[in-house]
mmCIF file of C-alpha atoms in Angstrom:
data_model
loop_
_atom_site.group_PDB
_atom_site.id
_atom_site.type_symbol
_atom_site.label_atom_id
_atom_site.label_comp_id
_atom_site.label_asym_id
_atom_site.label_seq_id
_atom_site.Cartn_x
_atom_site.Cartn_y
_atom_site.Cartn_z
ATOM 1 C CA MET A 25 0.000 0.000 0.000
ATOM 2 C CA LYS A 26 2.850 2.387 0.869
ATOM 3 C CA LYS A 27 4.469 1.680 -2.477
ATOM 4 C CA ILE A 28 1.218 2.503 -4.287
ATOM 5 C CA ILE A 29 0.840 5.767 -2.336
ATOM 6 C CA MET A 30 4.454 6.714 -3.055
ATOM 7 C CA LEU A 31 3.942 5.921 -6.744
ATOM 8 C CA LEU A 32 0.853 8.142 -6.889
ATOM 9 C CA ILE A 33 2.743 10.975 -5.167
ATOM 10 C CA MET A 34 5.596 10.661 -7.629
ATOM 11 C CA MET A 35 3.148 10.719 -10.549
ATOM 12 C CA ILE A 36 1.530 13.906 -9.210
ATOM 13 C CA ILE A 37 4.926 15.560 -8.681
ATOM 14 C CA CYS A 38 6.109 14.583 -12.144
ATOM 15 C CA ASP A 39 2.907 15.874 -13.687
ATOM 16 C CA CYS A 40 3.487 19.272 -12.068
ATOM 17 C CA VAL A 41 7.057 19.622 -13.249
ATOM 18 C CA VAL A 42 7.421 22.211 -15.996
ATOM 19 C CA ILE A 43 8.793 20.464 -19.068
ATOM 20 C CA ALA A 44 8.251 23.233 -21.613
ATOM 21 C CA LYS A 45 11.340 24.557 -23.379
ATOM 22 C CA GLY A 46 10.423 27.657 -25.346
ATOM 23 C CA LEU A 47 7.367 28.224 -27.518
ATOM 24 C CA LEU A 48 8.823 27.480 -30.932
ATOM 25 C CA ASN A 49 7.640 24.171 -32.411
ATOM 26 C CA LYS A 50 4.676 24.034 -30.019
ATOM 27 C CA LYS A 51 0.959 24.313 -30.658
ATOM 28 C CA TYR A 52 -0.470 27.111 -28.534
ATOM 29 C CA PHE A 53 -3.160 29.795 -28.260
ATOM 30 C CA GLY A 54 -2.579 33.210 -26.700
ATOM 31 C CA LEU A 55 -4.199 36.540 -25.822
ATOM 32 C CA GLU A 56 -2.219 39.800 -25.885
ATOM 33 C CA LEU A 57 -2.704 43.264 -24.440
ATOM 34 C CA GLY A 58 -0.246 46.049 -25.176
ATOM 35 C CA TYR A 59 0.531 49.736 -24.861
ATOM 36 C CA THR A 60 2.449 51.955 -27.288
ATOM 37 C CA ARG A 61 3.960 55.288 -26.337
ATOM 38 C CA PRO A 62 4.504 57.260 -29.566
ATOM 39 C CA GLY A 63 7.996 58.636 -30.008
ATOM 40 C CA ASP A 64 6.844 61.463 -32.248
ATOM 41 C CA SER A 65 6.068 64.611 -30.234
ATOM 42 C CA ILE A 66 3.293 65.683 -32.629
ATOM 43 C CA GLN A 67 1.663 62.266 -32.314
ATOM 44 C CA ARG A 68 1.850 62.509 -28.517
ATOM 45 C CA GLN A 69 -0.012 65.829 -28.636
ATOM 46 C CA TYR A 70 -2.815 63.976 -30.403
ATOM 47 C CA ASP A 71 -2.704 60.865 -28.208
ATOM 48 C CA ASN A 72 0.183 59.836 -25.977
ATOM 49 C CA SER A 73 -0.942 56.213 -25.702
ATOM 50 C CA ILE A 74 -2.112 53.587 -28.173
ATOM 51 C CA ILE A 75 -3.858 50.459 -26.896
ATOM 52 C CA ASN A 76 -3.173 47.184 -28.704
ATOM 53 C CA TYR A 77 -4.818 43.803 -28.236
ATOM 54 C CA GLY A 78 -5.111 40.571 -30.152
ATOM 55 C CA VAL A 79 -5.194 36.795 -30.311
ATOM 56 C CA GLY A 80 -2.784 34.353 -31.881
ATOM 57 C CA ILE A 81 -2.460 30.645 -32.579
ATOM 58 C CA ASN A 82 0.747 28.795 -33.433
ATOM 59 C CA TYR A 83 0.789 25.404 -35.157
ATOM 60 C CA PRO A 84 3.880 23.311 -35.962
ATOM 61 C CA ILE A 85 3.845 22.335 -39.643
ATOM 62 C CA LEU A 86 7.197 20.533 -39.805
ATOM 63 C CA LYS A 87 9.971 19.842 -37.299
ATOM 64 C CA ASN A 88 11.602 23.177 -38.107
ATOM 65 C CA LEU A 89 8.587 25.132 -39.361
ATOM 66 C CA ASP A 90 5.684 26.785 -37.523
ATOM 67 C CA GLY A 91 2.613 28.548 -38.860
ATOM 68 C CA LEU A 92 1.340 31.499 -36.807
ATOM 69 C CA LEU A 93 -1.912 33.437 -37.245
ATOM 70 C CA ASN A 94 -2.470 36.754 -35.444
ATOM 71 C CA ILE A 95 -5.618 38.886 -35.309
ATOM 72 C CA THR A 96 -4.767 42.289 -33.826
ATOM 73 C CA SER A 97 -6.332 45.690 -33.186
ATOM 74 C CA SER A 98 -5.002 49.065 -32.066
ATOM 75 C CA LEU A 99 -6.945 52.107 -30.915
ATOM 76 C CA SER A 100 -6.042 55.755 -30.368
ATOM 77 C CA GLU A 101 -8.164 58.820 -29.761
ATOM 78 C CA GLY A 102 -7.350 62.501 -29.396
ATOM 79 C CA TYR A 103 -7.885 66.052 -30.608
ATOM 80 C CA ILE A 104 -6.537 67.758 -33.717
ATOM 81 C CA SER A 105 -7.472 71.445 -34.133
ATOM 82 C CA ARG A 106 -10.084 70.960 -31.382
ATOM 83 C CA GLN A 107 -11.780 68.169 -33.308
ATOM 84 C CA LYS A 108 -11.961 64.692 -31.808
ATOM 85 C CA ILE A 109 -10.325 62.056 -34.023
ATOM 86 C CA LYS A 110 -10.538 58.307 -33.461
ATOM 87 C CA SER A 111 -8.070 56.023 -35.246
ATOM 88 C CA SER A 112 -8.039 52.242 -35.392
ATOM 89 C CA THR A 113 -6.157 49.495 -37.181
ATOM 90 C CA ASN A 114 -7.408 45.912 -37.453
ATOM 91 C CA ALA A 115 -5.089 43.352 -38.983
ATOM 92 C CA ALA A 116 -4.960 39.657 -39.861
ATOM 93 C CA ILE A 117 -1.382 38.443 -40.244
ATOM 94 C CA GLY A 118 -0.046 35.028 -41.186
ATOM 95 C CA SER A 119 3.550 34.031 -40.464
ATOM 96 C CA LEU A 120 5.962 31.202 -41.179
ATOM 97 C CA ILE A 121 8.667 30.674 -38.548
ATOM 98 C CA TYR A 122 11.728 28.613 -39.375
ATOM 99 C CA SER A 123 13.752 27.293 -36.412
ATOM 100 C CA PHE A 124 17.386 26.355 -36.925
ATOM 101 C CA ALA A 125 17.774 24.261 -33.731
ATOM 102 C CA PRO A 126 14.376 23.034 -32.474
ATOM 103 C CA ASN A 127 14.202 22.334 -28.707
ATOM 104 C CA ALA A 128 17.837 23.370 -28.195
ATOM 105 C CA GLU A 129 18.946 25.758 -25.441
ATOM 106 C CA ILE A 130 19.720 28.336 -28.137
ATOM 107 C CA ASN A 131 17.296 28.219 -31.059
ATOM 108 C CA PRO A 132 17.828 30.884 -33.772
ATOM 109 C CA PHE A 133 14.828 31.560 -35.998
ATOM 110 C CA THR A 134 13.613 33.690 -38.862
ATOM 111 C CA THR A 135 10.032 34.772 -39.539
ATOM 112 C CA VAL A 136 8.282 35.907 -42.710
ATOM 113 C CA SER A 137 4.880 37.580 -42.227
ATOM 114 C CA ILE A 138 2.243 38.920 -44.583
ATOM 115 C CA GLY A 139 -1.229 40.232 -43.885
ATOM 116 C CA ILE A 140 -3.923 42.787 -44.509
ATOM 117 C CA ALA A 141 -4.619 45.792 -42.286
ATOM 118 C CA SER A 142 -7.794 47.857 -42.214
ATOM 119 C CA VAL A 143 -6.884 51.436 -41.235
ATOM 120 C CA SER A 144 -9.668 53.794 -40.178
ATOM 121 C CA ASN A 145 -9.751 57.469 -39.134
ATOM 122 C CA GLU A 146 -12.994 59.051 -37.952
ATOM 123 C CA ASN A 147 -13.837 62.641 -37.055
ATOM 124 C CA LYS A 148 -16.232 62.201 -34.128
ATOM 125 C CA ASP A 149 -17.528 65.778 -34.471
ATOM 126 C CA THR A 150 -18.405 65.703 -38.188
ATOM 127 C CA GLN A 151 -18.908 61.903 -38.389
ATOM 128 C CA TYR A 152 -16.617 61.847 -41.436
ATOM 129 C CA LYS A 153 -14.815 58.520 -41.688
ATOM 130 C CA LEU A 154 -11.980 57.434 -43.967
ATOM 131 C CA SER A 155 -11.045 53.742 -44.220
ATOM 132 C CA ASP A 156 -8.512 51.870 -46.310
ATOM 133 C CA ASN A 157 -7.156 48.330 -46.562
ATOM 134 C CA LYS A 158 -3.388 48.026 -46.788
ATOM 135 C CA LEU A 159 -0.912 45.219 -47.322
ATOM 136 C CA TYR A 160 1.483 44.495 -44.474
ATOM 137 C CA TYR A 161 4.632 42.392 -44.477
ATOM 138 C CA SER A 162 7.525 41.792 -42.115
ATOM 139 C CA LEU A 163 10.851 39.958 -41.915
ATOM 140 C CA GLN A 164 12.260 39.027 -38.512
ATOM 141 C CA PHE A 165 15.459 37.488 -37.166
ATOM 142 C CA GLY A 166 15.917 36.352 -33.593
ATOM 143 C CA SER A 167 16.771 33.583 -31.208
ATOM 144 C CA GLU A 168 15.023 31.797 -28.378
ATOM 145 C CA PHE A 169 17.280 31.308 -25.347
ATOM 146 C CA ASN A 170 15.833 28.540 -23.185
ATOM 147 C CA ILE A 171 17.480 29.305 -19.845
ATOM 148 C CA ASN A 172 15.640 26.483 -18.066
ATOM 149 C CA PRO A 173 12.313 24.652 -18.511
ATOM 150 C CA SER A 174 10.465 27.548 -16.833
ATOM 151 C CA VAL A 175 12.011 30.623 -18.480
ATOM 152 C CA SER A 176 12.949 31.565 -22.028
ATOM 153 C CA PHE A 177 14.189 34.836 -23.516
ATOM 154 C CA ARG A 178 13.478 35.848 -27.108
ATOM 155 C CA PRO A 179 15.295 38.896 -28.560
ATOM 156 C CA LYS A 180 14.583 39.730 -32.204
ATOM 157 C CA MET A 181 14.889 42.399 -34.870
ATOM 158 C CA ALA A 182 12.158 43.102 -37.424
ATOM 159 C CA TYR A 183 11.751 44.965 -40.687
ATOM 160 C CA ASN A 184 8.102 46.065 -41.003
ATOM 161 C CA LYS A 185 6.323 47.613 -43.969
ATOM 162 C CA LEU A 186 2.735 48.853 -44.278
ATOM 163 C CA GLN A 187 1.565 49.778 -47.769
ATOM 164 C CA ASP A 188 1.908 53.538 -48.503
ATOM 165 C CA ASN A 189 3.794 54.026 -45.215
ATOM 166 C CA SER A 190 7.499 54.223 -44.532
ATOM 167 C CA SER A 191 9.251 51.032 -43.456
ATOM 168 C CA LYS A 192 10.174 50.544 -39.807
ATOM 169 C CA ILE A 193 12.999 48.725 -38.042
ATOM 170 C CA THR A 194 11.983 47.501 -34.595
ATOM 171 C CA SER A 195 13.733 45.585 -31.825
ATOM 172 C CA HIS A 196 11.872 43.320 -29.413
ATOM 173 C CA PHE A 197 12.699 41.449 -26.234
ATOM 174 C CA ASP A 198 10.312 38.878 -24.765
ATOM 175 C CA MET A 199 10.541 36.958 -21.509
ATOM 176 C CA ILE A 200 8.477 33.776 -21.547
ATOM 177 C CA VAL A 201 7.510 32.232 -18.203
ATOM 178 C CA PHE A 202 5.890 28.795 -17.960
ATOM 179 C CA PHE A 203 3.684 28.048 -14.960
ATOM 180 C CA ASN A 204 3.267 24.351 -15.744
ATOM 181 C CA LYS A 205 3.151 22.083 -18.786
ATOM 182 C CA LYS A 206 0.315 24.120 -20.325
ATOM 183 C CA LEU A 207 0.117 27.715 -19.132
ATOM 184 C CA PHE A 208 2.542 30.524 -19.912
ATOM 185 C CA LYS A 209 2.841 34.298 -19.998
ATOM 186 C CA ILE A 210 4.992 36.616 -22.102
ATOM 187 C CA LEU A 211 6.297 39.996 -20.965
ATOM 188 C CA GLY A 212 7.531 42.009 -23.926
ATOM 189 C CA LEU A 213 9.330 45.262 -24.687
ATOM 190 C CA GLY A 214 9.816 46.784 -28.115
ATOM 191 C CA TYR A 215 11.384 49.864 -29.643
ATOM 192 C CA ASN A 216 10.915 51.472 -33.051
ATOM 193 C CA MET A 217 14.304 52.706 -34.183
ATOM 194 C CA ASP A 218 12.823 55.093 -36.756
ATOM 195 C CA ASN A 219 10.226 57.097 -34.821
ATOM 196 C CA LYS A 220 11.243 56.003 -31.287
ATOM 197 C CA ASP A 221 7.910 54.372 -30.389
ATOM 198 C CA LEU A 222 8.059 52.273 -27.220
ATOM 199 C CA PHE A 223 5.980 49.081 -26.939
ATOM 200 C CA ILE A 224 5.015 47.181 -23.810
ATOM 201 C CA ASN A 225 2.870 44.060 -23.932
ATOM 202 C CA ILE A 226 1.761 41.105 -21.850
ATOM 203 C CA SER A 227 0.377 37.849 -23.207
ATOM 204 C CA MET A 228 -1.257 34.858 -21.575
ATOM 205 C CA GLY A 229 -1.511 31.551 -23.353
ATOM 206 C CA ILE A 230 -2.005 27.819 -23.206
ATOM 207 C CA ILE A 231 -0.096 25.042 -24.941
ATOM 208 C CA ILE A 232 -2.705 22.900 -26.677
#
């Protein structure tokens, strides 16, 4: 009887041990909430904070290749010449992520993304609204550093381009923390090297 009890205890302990090692090459679903502080002083006079939120799902296609789908939105609101302007961007973005060393302690990767973004600006005083759909694409390079089964770091650089807008070079740093075999959170910082925007985001997710 004691042996059976000890076996059950060991099974429970083993089941609670975090065995995750990074998020690359794993099937997961996540929710994200973020904040952007514009680097442009004129933009900050209009609105000094932009709220971002979204959902994403990652699915391993091959041993070294993941498919990622993100649905995101961003909102800002402020006054220009005493008129209230509301701006929003809704985007659907698909990505392919190639890992060079799956499940290794250091796993370099590259990401190619393409999507469509619906950009809208509305004058709340006159009710005049202007909307446009634009093509978005991005190329990223980074590496996932799996410090231990509970913590991973993911620095990366990205080239981003939105149709009819200037391209942007951004740097990102994510810390991924695993609570158990399924649940995780991501704390992220980002910086736009062109217009000096600062990004802060937090994500919660589950490994499926």
